[in-house]
PDB file of C-alpha atoms in Angstrom:
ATOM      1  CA  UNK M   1      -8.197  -3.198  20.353  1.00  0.00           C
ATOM      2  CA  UNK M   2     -10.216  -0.183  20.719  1.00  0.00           C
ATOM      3  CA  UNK M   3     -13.601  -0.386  20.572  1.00  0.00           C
ATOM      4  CA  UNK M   4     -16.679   2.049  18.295  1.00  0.00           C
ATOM      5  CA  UNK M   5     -18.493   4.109  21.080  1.00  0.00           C
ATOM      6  CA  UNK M   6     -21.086   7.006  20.781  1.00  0.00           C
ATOM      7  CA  UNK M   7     -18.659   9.479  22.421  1.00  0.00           C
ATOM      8  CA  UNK M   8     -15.038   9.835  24.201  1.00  0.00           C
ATOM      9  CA  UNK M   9     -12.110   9.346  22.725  1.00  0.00           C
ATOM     10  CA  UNK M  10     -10.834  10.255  19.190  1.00  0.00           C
ATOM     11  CA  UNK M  11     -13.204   9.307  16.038  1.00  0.00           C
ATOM     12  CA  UNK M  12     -15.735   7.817  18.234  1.00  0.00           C
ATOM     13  CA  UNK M  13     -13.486   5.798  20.132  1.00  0.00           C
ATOM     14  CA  UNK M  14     -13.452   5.156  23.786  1.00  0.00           C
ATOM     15  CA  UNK M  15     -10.268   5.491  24.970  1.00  0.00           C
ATOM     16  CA  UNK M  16      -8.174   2.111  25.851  1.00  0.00           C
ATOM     17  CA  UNK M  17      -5.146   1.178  27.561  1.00  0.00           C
ATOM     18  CA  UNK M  18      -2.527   0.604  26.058  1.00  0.00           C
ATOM     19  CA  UNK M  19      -3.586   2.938  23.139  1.00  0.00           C
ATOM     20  CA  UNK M  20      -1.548   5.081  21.527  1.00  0.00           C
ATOM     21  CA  UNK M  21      -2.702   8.500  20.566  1.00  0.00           C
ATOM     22  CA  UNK M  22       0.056  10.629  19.283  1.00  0.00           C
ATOM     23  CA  UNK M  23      -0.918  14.461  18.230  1.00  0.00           C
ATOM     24  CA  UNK M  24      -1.977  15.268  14.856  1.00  0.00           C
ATOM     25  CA  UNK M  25       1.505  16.452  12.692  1.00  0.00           C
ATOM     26  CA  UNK M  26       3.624  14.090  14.690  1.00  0.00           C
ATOM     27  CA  UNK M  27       6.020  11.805  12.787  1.00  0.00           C
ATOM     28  CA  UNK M  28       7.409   8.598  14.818  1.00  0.00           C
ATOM     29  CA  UNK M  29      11.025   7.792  14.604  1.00  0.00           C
ATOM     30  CA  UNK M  30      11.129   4.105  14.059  1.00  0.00           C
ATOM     31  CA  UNK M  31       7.897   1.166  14.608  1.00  0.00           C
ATOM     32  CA  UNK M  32       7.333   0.484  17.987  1.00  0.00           C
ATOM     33  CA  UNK M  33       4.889  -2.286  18.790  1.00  0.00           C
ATOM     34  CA  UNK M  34       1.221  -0.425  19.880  1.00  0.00           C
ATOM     35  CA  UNK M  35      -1.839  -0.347  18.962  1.00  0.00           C
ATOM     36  CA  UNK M  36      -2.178   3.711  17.756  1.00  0.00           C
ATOM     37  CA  UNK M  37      -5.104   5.714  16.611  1.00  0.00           C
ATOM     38  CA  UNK M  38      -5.714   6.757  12.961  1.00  0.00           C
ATOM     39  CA  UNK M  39      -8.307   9.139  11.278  1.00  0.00           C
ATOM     40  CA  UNK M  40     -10.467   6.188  10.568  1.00  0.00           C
ATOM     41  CA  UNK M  41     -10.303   4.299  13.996  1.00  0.00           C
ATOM     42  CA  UNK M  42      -7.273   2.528  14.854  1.00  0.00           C
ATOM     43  CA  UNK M  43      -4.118   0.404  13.659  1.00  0.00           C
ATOM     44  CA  UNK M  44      -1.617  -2.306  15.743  1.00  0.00           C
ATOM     45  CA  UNK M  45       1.927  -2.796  14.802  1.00  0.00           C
ATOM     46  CA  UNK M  46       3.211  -6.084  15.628  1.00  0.00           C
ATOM     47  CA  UNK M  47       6.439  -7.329  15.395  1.00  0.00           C
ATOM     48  CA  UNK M  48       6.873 -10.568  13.186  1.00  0.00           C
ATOM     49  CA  UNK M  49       7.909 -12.966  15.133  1.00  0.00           C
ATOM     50  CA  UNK M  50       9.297 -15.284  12.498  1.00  0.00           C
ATOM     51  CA  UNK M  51      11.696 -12.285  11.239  1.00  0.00           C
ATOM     52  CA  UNK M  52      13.302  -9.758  13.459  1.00  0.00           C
ATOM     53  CA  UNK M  53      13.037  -7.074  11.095  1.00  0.00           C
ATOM     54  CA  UNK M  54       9.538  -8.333   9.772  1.00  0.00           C
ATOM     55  CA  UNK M  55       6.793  -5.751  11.108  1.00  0.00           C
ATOM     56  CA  UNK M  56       2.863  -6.466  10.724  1.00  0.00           C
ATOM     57  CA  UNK M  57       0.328  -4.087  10.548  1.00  0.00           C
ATOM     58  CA  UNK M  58      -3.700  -4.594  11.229  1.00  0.00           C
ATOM     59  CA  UNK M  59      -5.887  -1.850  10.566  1.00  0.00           C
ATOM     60  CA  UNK M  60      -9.365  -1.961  12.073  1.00  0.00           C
ATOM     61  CA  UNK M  61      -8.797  -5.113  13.215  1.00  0.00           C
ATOM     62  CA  UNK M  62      -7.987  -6.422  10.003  1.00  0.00           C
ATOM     63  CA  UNK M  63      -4.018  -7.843   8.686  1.00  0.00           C
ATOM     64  CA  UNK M  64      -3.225  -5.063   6.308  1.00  0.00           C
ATOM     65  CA  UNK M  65       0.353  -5.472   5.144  1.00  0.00           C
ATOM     66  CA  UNK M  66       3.941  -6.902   6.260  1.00  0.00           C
ATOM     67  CA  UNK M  67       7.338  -4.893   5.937  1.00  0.00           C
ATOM     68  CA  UNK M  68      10.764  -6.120   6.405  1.00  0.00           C
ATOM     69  CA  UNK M  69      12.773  -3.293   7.130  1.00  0.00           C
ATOM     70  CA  UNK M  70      16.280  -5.435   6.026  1.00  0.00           C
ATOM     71  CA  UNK M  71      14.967  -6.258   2.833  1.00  0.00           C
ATOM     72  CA  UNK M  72      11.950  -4.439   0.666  1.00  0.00           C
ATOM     73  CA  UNK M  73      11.731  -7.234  -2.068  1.00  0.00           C
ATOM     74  CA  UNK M  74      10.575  -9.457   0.741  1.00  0.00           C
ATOM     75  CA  UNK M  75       6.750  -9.279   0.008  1.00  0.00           C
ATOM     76  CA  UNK M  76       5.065 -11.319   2.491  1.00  0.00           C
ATOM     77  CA  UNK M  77       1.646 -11.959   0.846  1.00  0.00           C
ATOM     78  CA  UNK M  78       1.167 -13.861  -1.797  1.00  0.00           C
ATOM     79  CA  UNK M  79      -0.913 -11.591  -3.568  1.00  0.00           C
ATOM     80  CA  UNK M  80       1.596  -9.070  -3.544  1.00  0.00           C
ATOM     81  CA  UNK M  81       4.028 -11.162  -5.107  1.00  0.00           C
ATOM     82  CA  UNK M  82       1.693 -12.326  -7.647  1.00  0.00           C
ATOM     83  CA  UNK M  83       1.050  -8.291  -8.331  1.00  0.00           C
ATOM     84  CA  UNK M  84       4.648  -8.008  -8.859  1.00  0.00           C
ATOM     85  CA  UNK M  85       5.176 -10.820 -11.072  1.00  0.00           C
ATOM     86  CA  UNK M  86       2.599  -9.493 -13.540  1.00  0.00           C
ATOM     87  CA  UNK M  87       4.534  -6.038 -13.495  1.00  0.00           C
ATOM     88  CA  UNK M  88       7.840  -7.223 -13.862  1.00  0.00           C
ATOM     89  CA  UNK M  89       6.740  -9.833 -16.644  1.00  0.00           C
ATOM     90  CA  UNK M  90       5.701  -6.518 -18.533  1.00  0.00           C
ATOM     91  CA  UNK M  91       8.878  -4.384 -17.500  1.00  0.00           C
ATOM     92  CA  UNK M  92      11.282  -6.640 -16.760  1.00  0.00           C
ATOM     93  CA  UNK M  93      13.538  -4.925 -14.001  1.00  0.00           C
ATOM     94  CA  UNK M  94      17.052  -5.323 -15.799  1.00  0.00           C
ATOM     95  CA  UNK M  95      15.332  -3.744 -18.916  1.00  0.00           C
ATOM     96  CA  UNK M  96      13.210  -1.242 -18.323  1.00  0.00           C
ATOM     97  CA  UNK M  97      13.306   1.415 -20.950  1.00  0.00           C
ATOM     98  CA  UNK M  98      11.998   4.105 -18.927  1.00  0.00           C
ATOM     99  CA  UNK M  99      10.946   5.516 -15.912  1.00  0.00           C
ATOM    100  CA  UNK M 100       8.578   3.749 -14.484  1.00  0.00           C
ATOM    101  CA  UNK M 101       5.001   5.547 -13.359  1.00  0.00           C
ATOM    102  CA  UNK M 102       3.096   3.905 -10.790  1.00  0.00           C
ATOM    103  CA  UNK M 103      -0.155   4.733  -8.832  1.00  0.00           C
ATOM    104  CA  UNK M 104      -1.162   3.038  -5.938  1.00  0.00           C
ATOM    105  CA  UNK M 105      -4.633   2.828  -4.772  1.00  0.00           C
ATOM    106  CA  UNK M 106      -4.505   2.250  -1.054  1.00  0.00           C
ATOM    107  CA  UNK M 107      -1.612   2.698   0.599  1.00  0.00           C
ATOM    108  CA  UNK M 108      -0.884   0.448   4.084  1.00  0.00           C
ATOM    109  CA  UNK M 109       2.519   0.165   4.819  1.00  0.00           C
ATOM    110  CA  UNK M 110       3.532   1.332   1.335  1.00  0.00           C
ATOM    111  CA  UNK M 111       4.394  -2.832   0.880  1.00  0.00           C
ATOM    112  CA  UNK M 112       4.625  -2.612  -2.342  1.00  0.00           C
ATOM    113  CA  UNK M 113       5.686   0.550  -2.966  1.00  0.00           C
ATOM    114  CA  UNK M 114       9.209  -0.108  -1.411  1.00  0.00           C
ATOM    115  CA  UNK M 115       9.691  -3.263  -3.355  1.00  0.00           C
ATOM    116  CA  UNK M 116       8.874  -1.747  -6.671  1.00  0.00           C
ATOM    117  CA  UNK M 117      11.387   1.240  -5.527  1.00  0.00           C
ATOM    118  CA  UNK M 118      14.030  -1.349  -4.608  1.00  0.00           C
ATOM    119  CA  UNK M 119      13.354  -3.282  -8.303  1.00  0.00           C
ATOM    120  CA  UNK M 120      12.907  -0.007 -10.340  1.00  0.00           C
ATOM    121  CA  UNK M 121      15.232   3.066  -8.407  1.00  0.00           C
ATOM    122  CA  UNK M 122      14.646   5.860 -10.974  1.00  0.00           C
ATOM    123  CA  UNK M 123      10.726   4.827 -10.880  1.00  0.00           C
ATOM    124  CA  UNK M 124       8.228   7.274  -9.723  1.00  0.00           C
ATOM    125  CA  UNK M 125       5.411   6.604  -7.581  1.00  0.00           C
ATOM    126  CA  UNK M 126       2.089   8.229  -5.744  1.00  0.00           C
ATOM    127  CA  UNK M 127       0.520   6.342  -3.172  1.00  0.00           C
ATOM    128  CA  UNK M 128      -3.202   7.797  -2.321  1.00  0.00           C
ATOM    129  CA  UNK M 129      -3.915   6.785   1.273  1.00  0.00           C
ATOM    130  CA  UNK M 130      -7.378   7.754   2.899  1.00  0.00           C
ATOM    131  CA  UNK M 131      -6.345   8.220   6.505  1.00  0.00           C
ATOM    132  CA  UNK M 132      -3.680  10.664   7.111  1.00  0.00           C
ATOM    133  CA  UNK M 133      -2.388  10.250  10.099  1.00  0.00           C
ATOM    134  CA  UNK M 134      -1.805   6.560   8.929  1.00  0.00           C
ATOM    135  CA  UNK M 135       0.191   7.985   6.237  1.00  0.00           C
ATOM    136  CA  UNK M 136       2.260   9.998   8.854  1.00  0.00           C
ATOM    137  CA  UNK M 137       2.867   6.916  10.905  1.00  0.00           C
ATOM    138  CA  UNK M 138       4.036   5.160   7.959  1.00  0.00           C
ATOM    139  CA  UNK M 139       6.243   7.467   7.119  1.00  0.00           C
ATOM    140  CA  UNK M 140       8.029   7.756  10.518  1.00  0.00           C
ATOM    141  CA  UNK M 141       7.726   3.955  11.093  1.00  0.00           C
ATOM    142  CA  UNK M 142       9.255   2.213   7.424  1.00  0.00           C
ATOM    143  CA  UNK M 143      11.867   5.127   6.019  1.00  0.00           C
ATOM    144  CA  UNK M 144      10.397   5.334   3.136  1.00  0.00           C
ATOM    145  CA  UNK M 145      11.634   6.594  -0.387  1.00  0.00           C
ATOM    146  CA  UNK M 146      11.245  10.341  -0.413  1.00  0.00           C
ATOM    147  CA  UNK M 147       9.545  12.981  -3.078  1.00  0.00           C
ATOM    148  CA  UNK M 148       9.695  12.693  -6.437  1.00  0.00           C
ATOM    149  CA  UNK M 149      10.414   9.192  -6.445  1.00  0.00           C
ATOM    150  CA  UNK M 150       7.491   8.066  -3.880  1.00  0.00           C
ATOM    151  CA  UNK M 151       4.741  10.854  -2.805  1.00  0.00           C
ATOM    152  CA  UNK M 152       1.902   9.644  -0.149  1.00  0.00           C
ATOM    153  CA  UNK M 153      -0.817  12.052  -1.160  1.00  0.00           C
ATOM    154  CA  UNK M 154      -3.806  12.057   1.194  1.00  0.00           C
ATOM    155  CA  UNK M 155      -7.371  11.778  -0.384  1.00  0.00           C
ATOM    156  CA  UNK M 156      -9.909   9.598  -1.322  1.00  0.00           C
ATOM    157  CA  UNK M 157      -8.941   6.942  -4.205  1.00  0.00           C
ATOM    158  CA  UNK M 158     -11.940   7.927  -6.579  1.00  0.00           C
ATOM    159  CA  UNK M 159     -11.728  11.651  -6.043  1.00  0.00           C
ATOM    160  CA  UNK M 160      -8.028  11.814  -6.626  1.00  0.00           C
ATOM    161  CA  UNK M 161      -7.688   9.269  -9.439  1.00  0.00           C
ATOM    162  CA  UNK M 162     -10.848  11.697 -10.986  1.00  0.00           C
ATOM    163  CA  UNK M 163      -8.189  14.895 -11.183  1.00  0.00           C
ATOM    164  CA  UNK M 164      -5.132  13.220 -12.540  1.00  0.00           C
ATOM    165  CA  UNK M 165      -3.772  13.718 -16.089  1.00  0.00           C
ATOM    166  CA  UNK M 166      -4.324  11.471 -18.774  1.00  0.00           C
ATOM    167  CA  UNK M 167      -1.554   8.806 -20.061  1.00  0.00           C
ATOM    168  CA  UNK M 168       0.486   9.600 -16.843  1.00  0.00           C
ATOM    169  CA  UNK M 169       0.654   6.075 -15.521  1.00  0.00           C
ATOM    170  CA  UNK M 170       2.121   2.526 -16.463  1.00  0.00           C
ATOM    171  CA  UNK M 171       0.852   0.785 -13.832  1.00  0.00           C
ATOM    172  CA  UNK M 172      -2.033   1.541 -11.429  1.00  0.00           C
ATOM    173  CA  UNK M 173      -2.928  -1.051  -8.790  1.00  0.00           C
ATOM    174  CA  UNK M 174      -5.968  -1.001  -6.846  1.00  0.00           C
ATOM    175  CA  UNK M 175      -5.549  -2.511  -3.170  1.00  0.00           C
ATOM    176  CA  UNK M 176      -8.576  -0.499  -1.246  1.00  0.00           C
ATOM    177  CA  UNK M 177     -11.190  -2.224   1.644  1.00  0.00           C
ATOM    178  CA  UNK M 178     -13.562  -1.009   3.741  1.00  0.00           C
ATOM    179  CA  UNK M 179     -13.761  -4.401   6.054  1.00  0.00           C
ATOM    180  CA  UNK M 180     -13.992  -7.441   3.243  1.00  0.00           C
ATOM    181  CA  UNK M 181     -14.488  -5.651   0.266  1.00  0.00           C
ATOM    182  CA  UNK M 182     -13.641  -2.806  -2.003  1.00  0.00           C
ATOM    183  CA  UNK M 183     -15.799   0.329  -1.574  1.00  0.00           C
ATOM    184  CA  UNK M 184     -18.426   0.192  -4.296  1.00  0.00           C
ATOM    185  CA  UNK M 185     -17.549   3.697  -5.827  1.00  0.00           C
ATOM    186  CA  UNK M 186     -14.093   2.048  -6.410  1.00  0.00           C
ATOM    187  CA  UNK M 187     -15.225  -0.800  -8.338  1.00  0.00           C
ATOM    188  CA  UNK M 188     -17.856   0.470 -11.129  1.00  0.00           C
ATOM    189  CA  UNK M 189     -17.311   0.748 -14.800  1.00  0.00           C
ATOM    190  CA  UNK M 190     -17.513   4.729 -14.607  1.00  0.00           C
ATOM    191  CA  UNK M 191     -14.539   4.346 -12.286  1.00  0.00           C
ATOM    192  CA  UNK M 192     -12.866   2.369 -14.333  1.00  0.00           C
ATOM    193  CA  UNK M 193     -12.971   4.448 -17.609  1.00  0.00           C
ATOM    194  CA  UNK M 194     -11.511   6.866 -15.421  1.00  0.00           C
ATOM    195  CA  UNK M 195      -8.349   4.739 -14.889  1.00  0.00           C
ATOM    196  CA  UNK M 196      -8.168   3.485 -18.580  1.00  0.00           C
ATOM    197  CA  UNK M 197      -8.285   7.565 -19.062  1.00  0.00           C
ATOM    198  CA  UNK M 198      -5.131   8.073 -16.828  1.00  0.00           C
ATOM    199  CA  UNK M 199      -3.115   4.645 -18.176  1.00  0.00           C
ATOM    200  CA  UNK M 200      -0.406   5.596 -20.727  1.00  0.00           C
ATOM    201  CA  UNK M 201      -0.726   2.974 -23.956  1.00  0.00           C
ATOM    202  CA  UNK M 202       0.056  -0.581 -22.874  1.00  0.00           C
ATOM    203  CA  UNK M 203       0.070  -0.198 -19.143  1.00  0.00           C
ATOM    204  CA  UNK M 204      -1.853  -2.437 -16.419  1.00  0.00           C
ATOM    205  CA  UNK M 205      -4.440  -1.720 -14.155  1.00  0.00           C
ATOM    206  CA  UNK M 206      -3.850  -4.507 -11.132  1.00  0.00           C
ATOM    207  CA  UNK M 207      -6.749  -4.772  -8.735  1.00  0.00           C
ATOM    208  CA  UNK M 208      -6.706  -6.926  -5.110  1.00  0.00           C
ATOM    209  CA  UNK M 209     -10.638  -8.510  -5.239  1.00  0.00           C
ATOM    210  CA  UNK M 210     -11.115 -10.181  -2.456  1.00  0.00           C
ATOM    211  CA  UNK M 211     -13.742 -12.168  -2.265  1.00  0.00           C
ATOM    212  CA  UNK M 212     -16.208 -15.168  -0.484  1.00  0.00           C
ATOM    213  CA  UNK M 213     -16.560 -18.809  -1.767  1.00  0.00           C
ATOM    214  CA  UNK M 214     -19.366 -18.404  -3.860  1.00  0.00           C
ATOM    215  CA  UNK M 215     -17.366 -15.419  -5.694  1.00  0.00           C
ATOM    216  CA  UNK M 216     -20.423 -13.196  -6.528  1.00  0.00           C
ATOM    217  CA  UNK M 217     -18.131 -10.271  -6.124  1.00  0.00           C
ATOM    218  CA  UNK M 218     -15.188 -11.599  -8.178  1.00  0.00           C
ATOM    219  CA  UNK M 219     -17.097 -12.409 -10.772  1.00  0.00           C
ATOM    220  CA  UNK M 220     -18.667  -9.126 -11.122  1.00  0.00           C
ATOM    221  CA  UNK M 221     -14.948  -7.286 -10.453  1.00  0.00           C
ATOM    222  CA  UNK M 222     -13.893  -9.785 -13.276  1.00  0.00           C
ATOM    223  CA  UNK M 223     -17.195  -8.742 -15.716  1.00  0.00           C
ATOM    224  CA  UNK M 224     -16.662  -4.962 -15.121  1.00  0.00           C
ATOM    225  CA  UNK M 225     -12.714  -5.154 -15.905  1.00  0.00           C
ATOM    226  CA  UNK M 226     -13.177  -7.503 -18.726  1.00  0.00           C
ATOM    227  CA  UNK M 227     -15.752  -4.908 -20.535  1.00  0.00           C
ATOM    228  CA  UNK M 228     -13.424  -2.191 -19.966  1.00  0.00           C
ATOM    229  CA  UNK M 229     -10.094  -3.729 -21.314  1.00  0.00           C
ATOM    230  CA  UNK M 230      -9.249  -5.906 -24.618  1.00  0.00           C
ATOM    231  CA  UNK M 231      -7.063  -7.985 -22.587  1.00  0.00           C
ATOM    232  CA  UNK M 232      -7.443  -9.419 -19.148  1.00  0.00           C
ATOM    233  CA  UNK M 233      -6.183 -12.162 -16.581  1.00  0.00           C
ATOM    234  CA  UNK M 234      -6.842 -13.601 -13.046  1.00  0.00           C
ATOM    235  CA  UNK M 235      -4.214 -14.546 -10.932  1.00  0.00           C
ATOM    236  CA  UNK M 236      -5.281 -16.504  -7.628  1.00  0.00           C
ATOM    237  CA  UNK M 237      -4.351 -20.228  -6.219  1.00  0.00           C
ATOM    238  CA  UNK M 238      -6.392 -23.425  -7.409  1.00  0.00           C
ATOM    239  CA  UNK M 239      -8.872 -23.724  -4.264  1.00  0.00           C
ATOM    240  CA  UNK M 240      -9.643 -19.642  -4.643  1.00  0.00           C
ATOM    241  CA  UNK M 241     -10.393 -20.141  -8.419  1.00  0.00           C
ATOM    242  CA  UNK M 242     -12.614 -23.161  -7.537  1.00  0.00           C
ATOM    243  CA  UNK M 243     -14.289 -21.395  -4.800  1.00  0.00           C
ATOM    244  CA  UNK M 244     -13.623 -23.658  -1.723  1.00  0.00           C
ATOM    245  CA  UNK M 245     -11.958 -20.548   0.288  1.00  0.00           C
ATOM    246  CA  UNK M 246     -12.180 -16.746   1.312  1.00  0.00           C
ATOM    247  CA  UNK M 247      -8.947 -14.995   0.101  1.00  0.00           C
ATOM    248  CA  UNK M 248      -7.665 -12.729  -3.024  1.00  0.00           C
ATOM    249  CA  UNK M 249      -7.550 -12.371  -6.321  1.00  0.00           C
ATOM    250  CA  UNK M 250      -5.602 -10.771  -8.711  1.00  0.00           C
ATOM    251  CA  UNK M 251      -7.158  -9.672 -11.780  1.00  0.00           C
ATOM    252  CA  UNK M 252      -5.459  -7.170 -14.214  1.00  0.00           C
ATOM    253  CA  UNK M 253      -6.355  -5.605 -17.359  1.00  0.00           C
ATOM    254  CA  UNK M 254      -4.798  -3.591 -20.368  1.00  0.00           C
ATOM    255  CA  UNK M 255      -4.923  -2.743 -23.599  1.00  0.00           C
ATOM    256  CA  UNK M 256      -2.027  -5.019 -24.731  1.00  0.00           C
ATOM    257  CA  UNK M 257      -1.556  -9.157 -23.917  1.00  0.00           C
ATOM    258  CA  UNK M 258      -0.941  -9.885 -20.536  1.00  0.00           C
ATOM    259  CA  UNK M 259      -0.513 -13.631 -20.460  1.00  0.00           C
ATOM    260  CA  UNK M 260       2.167 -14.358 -23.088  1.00  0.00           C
ATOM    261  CA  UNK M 261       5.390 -14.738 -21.247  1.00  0.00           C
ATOM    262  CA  UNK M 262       5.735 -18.444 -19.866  1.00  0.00           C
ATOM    263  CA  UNK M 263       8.107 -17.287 -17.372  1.00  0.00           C
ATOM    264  CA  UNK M 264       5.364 -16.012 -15.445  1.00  0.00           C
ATOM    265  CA  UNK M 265       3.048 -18.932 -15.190  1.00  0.00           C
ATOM    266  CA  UNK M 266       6.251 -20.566 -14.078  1.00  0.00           C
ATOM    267  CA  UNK M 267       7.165 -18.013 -11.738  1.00  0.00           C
ATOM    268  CA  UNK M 268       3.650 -17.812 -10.131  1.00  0.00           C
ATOM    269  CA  UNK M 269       3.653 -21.858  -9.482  1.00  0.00           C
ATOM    270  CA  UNK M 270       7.011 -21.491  -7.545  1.00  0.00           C
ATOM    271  CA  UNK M 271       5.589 -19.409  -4.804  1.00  0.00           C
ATOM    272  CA  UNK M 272       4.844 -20.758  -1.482  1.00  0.00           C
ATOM    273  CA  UNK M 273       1.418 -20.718  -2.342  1.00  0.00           C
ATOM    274  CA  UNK M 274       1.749 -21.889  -5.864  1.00  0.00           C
ATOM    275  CA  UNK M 275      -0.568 -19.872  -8.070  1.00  0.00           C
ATOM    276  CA  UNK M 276      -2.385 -20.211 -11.922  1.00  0.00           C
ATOM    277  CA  UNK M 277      -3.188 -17.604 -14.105  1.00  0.00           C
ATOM    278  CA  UNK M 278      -5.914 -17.613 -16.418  1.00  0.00           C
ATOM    279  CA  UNK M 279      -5.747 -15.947 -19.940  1.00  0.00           C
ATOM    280  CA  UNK M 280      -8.575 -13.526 -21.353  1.00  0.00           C
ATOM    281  CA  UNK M 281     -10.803 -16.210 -22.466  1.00  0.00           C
ATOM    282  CA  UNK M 282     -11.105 -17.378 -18.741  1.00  0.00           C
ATOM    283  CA  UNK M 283     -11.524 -14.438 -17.497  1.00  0.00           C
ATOM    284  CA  UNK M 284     -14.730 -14.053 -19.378  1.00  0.00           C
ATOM    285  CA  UNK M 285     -15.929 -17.103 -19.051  1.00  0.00           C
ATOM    286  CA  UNK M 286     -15.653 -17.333 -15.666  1.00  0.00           C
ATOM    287  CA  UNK M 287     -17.382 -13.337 -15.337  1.00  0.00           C
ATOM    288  CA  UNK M 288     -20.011 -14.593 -17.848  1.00  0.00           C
ATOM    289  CA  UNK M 289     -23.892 -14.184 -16.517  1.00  0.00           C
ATOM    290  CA  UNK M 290     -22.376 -11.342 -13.858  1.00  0.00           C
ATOM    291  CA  UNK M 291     -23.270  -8.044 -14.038  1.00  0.00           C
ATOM    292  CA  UNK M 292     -20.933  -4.918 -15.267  1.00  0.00           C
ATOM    293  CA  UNK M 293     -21.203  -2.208 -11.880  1.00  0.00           C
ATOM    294  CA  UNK M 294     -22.254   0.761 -12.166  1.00  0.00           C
ATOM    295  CA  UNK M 295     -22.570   4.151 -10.321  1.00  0.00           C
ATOM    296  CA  UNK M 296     -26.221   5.212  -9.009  1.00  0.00           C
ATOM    297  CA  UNK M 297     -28.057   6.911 -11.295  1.00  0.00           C
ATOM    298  CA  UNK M 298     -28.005  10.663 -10.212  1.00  0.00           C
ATOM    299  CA  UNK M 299     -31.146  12.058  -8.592  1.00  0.00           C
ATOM    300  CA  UNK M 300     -33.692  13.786 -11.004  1.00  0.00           C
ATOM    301  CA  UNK M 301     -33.803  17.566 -10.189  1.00  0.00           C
ATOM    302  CA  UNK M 302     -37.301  18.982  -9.811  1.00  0.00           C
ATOM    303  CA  UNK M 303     -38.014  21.933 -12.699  1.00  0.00           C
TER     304      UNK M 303
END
């Protein structure tokens, strides 16, 4: 991988063999395996070697997401699937009533973008991605779904959620790191007003919180989404919940129920990583003595 230097190569980088460093406005036809530069420093494409149509995809060093080109319901991570067993337990796919509106917080390989596509065709979906020449790889690498029904807009998360209309979304799901945790800004209770703001009536904000054993930062994700919303849940497998691993959470929250269909805690213990879910009364319980996040006060302005 390419290595952070104080000058050469692209965004601080030293240039490396066996780096790829196609010019800005280029689109590639197809993945090819590589490690490429991005905006932000660099990404690898590796081909899965369990699945011949699997691809993987490490940004920074870091596994970001899995696509299998043959099949876009195939979602790799469990966390993923446990994201879109909450949303189809809310919208079941054979019964939506509607068009679907989704907003996607981080973008990757657009994982779960394509699945929710493939589940919901006539759904419509914006995926905010930070790095844009990522964005353009993605595109050229995974085929995917063209404008109106998925639109990669370039920007930062906050900035973009910040302009966006309000009750425009069912579902918004929040899957942004910088290294091992969510950027701050992306996190606070200001932040999250903003997506309660842009959440049509009864939709679910869905938030990746990845977190340490001793869960300091899940329990103040958990605190800050539980004082925003009536009703919340966690999602995440027994050793995560009891704090005996690294790894993800899924924690959602909305202004309607979110844990009464039993065909959901069923479906989340089938997995490969079988997974609970705890109702709204665990949630704060388990967030209680955490702090709620907020922004930085603003600096004073001299008279």
């Amino acid at each position: 991988m390419a290595k952070r230097g104080k000058s050469g190569g692209r965004n601080g980088l030293r240039p490396v063999a066996g780096v790829v460093d196609v010019p800005k406005g280029t689109r590639p036809d197809g993945p090819v395996e590589g490690v490429y530069y991005i905006d932000t420093g660099d990404c690898q494409l590796i081909a899965d070697q369990d699945n011949s149509t699997g691809w993987l995809l490490k940004i920074n060093g870091v596994m970001s997401s899995h696509i299998d080109l043959a099949d876009p319901l195939f979602l790799d991570f469990e966390y993923m699937r446990w994201m879109a067993a909450l949303i189809e337990s809310r919208w079941p796919t054979k019964a939506a009533a509607h068009k679907l509106r989704g907003l996607h917080l981080g973008g990757g390989a657009c994982s779960l973008a394509r699945y929710f596509h493939a589940a919901y065709p006539d759904a419509r979906q914006v995926v905010v991605e930070l790095d844009g020449k990522l964005a353009e790889y993605v595109r050229g690498w995974f085929d995917l779904p063209k404008a109106p029904l998925l639109r990669l807009r370039v920007g930062e998360a906050r900035e973009v959620t910040e302009t966006l209309t309000a009750d425009t979304r069912d579902f918004i799901i929040r899957d942004v790191f910088a290294g091992s945790l969510t950027p701050r800004p992306l996190t606070t209770a200001e932040f999250t007003e903003h997506i309660k703001r842009v959440l049509a009536p009864g939709g679910i904000y869905v938030v990746n919180s990845g977190d340490a054993p001793d869960l300091k930062n899940a329990r103040e994700d958990a605190a800050t989404i539980a004082a925003a919303f009536e009703h919340t849940v966690i999602i995440a497998d027994p050793a995560m919940l009891k704090g005996r691993r690294y790894g993800n959470m899924v924690m959602a929250g909305s202004d309607t129920p979110l844990d009464g269909d039993p065909q959901l805690a069923r479906r989340l213990l089938g997995g490969a990583v079988p997974a609970h879910i705890w109702n709204d009364a665990q949630v704060r319980a388990f967030a209680t003595g955490s702090p709620v996040r907020h922004d930085p006060p603003l600096p004073s302005i001299a008279p």
